[in-house]
């Protein structure tokens, strides 16, 4: 990559990177002549486009004679900034959201006004049916989701260390609590929890949505029709109480609220921490980055005695801005990134992904044996319920706020876990009214 331009926008941590490329030959002079000198701007939350995208962006610039202006926004600032950009008609050519079957309606609200309609695009056939619901609204294709199909946000543990100490994988909360006590007694952080990242600790609550649905069949449907609330749900209250108990006991580390993920890989590799809630790709990253020869495994998070799998066909999804000055270039960009060679580049350059959930038989996937072993033990029944943030309306929209309330509960600023749930109900109701949802009128 020949150059990167860094600029401060919003705050010192927001980065704008402009790429100029170095290779590529399939576009030819005809492609360059049409858009030469143009700039394609992309607005994205931090973590959604890491270095796995660098080569693809460089190639796109070279083939079309354009510059890509990548605007990466801190996660806690991104939702508000995106809304401001959309409502003031000043959005980037391409923007991203964390999409799910309800997100286009609740986050973008008016996709016909803000989004390019890609219906009929050849790349639609690459998206698995389960993911299309996060990319379409009222049968129109608006989004492109390129994500992996690995076990996502389950408990990843140091299998070698477990075997050496005779520790067993827990299936209940009591077993989990006892295990963490034994690990802590050895001077090891039981569960690496990067609270300072602002988004990871919420996973402990939302990824076990299946256990909430099991306890109250029909709960998701009732939440989506305003016939049930988070507040007063016994299993949700228990999940928050157990989270606080783990924090109070030091099972997340002494200062998990002030700890970010920058040392996660080293902590796991050097046996400073025994477990983390993460995708299975973290195993690949530990080995690639540190050369660790330890064996790792996965198990289901057992808060509230959960044994359901966190099914989640959602993920970061890109959209074309309908008011872009060069919509044809935006469409060409979407066509470009879905070419087999570019999808392969995204996968091969990913520090964590081992596969892409894309219907392209020409892709060379890199599944880990640990992934295949773990998934072979998961039944269809365990996978039946999606995670809470995907299966219920207007929930994921308030991910950051919920996380802040979890921290406040742990620190004692909020003294009742039900208040955390009440706040989510209030926020969901506001979002429903904004979306003119008839169930909340």
mmCIF file of C-alpha atoms in Angstrom, residues 154-159 161-162 167-170 175-177 179-181 183-184 188-194 246 251-252 264 267-268 271-278 282 286 296-297 299-300 302:
data_model
loop_
_atom_site.group_PDB
_atom_site.id
_atom_site.type_symbol
_atom_site.label_atom_id
_atom_site.label_comp_id
_atom_site.label_asym_id
_atom_site.label_seq_id
_atom_site.Cartn_x
_atom_site.Cartn_y
_atom_site.Cartn_z
ATOM 1 C CA UNK A 154 -18.851 -19.322 22.925
ATOM 2 C CA UNK A 155 -16.412 -20.177 25.711
ATOM 3 C CA UNK A 156 -12.933 -20.794 24.307
ATOM 4 C CA UNK A 157 -10.664 -22.510 26.834
ATOM 5 C CA UNK A 158 -7.101 -23.796 27.156
ATOM 6 C CA UNK A 159 -7.696 -27.516 26.801
ATOM 7 C CA UNK A 161 -4.215 -26.540 30.879
ATOM 8 C CA UNK A 162 -7.569 -28.082 31.796
ATOM 9 C CA UNK A 167 -10.490 -29.562 35.298
ATOM 10 C CA UNK A 168 -13.760 -30.617 33.655
ATOM 11 C CA UNK A 169 -15.802 -28.589 31.193
ATOM 12 C CA UNK A 170 -18.813 -27.237 33.133
ATOM 13 C CA UNK A 175 -19.991 -26.255 38.108
ATOM 14 C CA UNK A 176 -18.770 -23.151 36.284
ATOM 15 C CA UNK A 177 -18.463 -21.172 39.509
ATOM 16 C CA UNK A 179 -14.219 -24.353 38.249
ATOM 17 C CA UNK A 180 -13.412 -20.633 38.165
ATOM 18 C CA UNK A 181 -12.620 -20.723 41.873
ATOM 19 C CA UNK A 183 -8.525 -21.660 38.411
ATOM 20 C CA UNK A 184 -8.233 -18.451 40.437
ATOM 21 C CA UNK A 188 -4.760 -17.620 36.796
ATOM 22 C CA UNK A 189 -7.534 -15.306 35.579
ATOM 23 C CA UNK A 190 -10.431 -17.683 34.937
ATOM 24 C CA UNK A 191 -12.209 -15.592 32.278
ATOM 25 C CA UNK A 192 -10.559 -12.776 30.314
ATOM 26 C CA UNK A 193 -13.181 -10.039 30.102
ATOM 27 C CA UNK A 194 -12.217 -6.914 28.105
ATOM 28 C CA UNK A 246 -18.401 -13.526 38.856
ATOM 29 C CA UNK A 251 -13.270 -14.308 38.000
ATOM 30 C CA UNK A 252 -12.965 -11.703 35.208
ATOM 31 C CA UNK A 264 -6.019 -11.085 25.110
ATOM 32 C CA UNK A 267 -2.769 -13.717 28.043
ATOM 33 C CA UNK A 268 -4.330 -16.864 26.603
ATOM 34 C CA UNK A 271 -1.648 -19.093 30.411
ATOM 35 C CA UNK A 272 -2.370 -15.897 32.282
ATOM 36 C CA UNK A 273 -6.054 -16.494 31.475
ATOM 37 C CA UNK A 274 -7.849 -19.794 31.016
ATOM 38 C CA UNK A 275 -10.977 -18.813 29.092
ATOM 39 C CA UNK A 276 -12.556 -16.100 26.988
ATOM 40 C CA UNK A 277 -15.931 -15.694 25.318
ATOM 41 C CA UNK A 278 -15.088 -15.362 21.647
ATOM 42 C CA UNK A 282 -9.309 -16.671 18.335
ATOM 43 C CA UNK A 286 -3.335 -17.410 19.270
ATOM 44 C CA UNK A 296 -7.811 -25.260 22.850
ATOM 45 C CA UNK A 297 -11.467 -26.201 22.910
ATOM 46 C CA UNK A 299 -18.015 -25.141 25.324
ATOM 47 C CA UNK A 300 -21.373 -23.427 25.765
ATOM 48 C CA UNK A 302 -23.395 -22.040 31.290
#
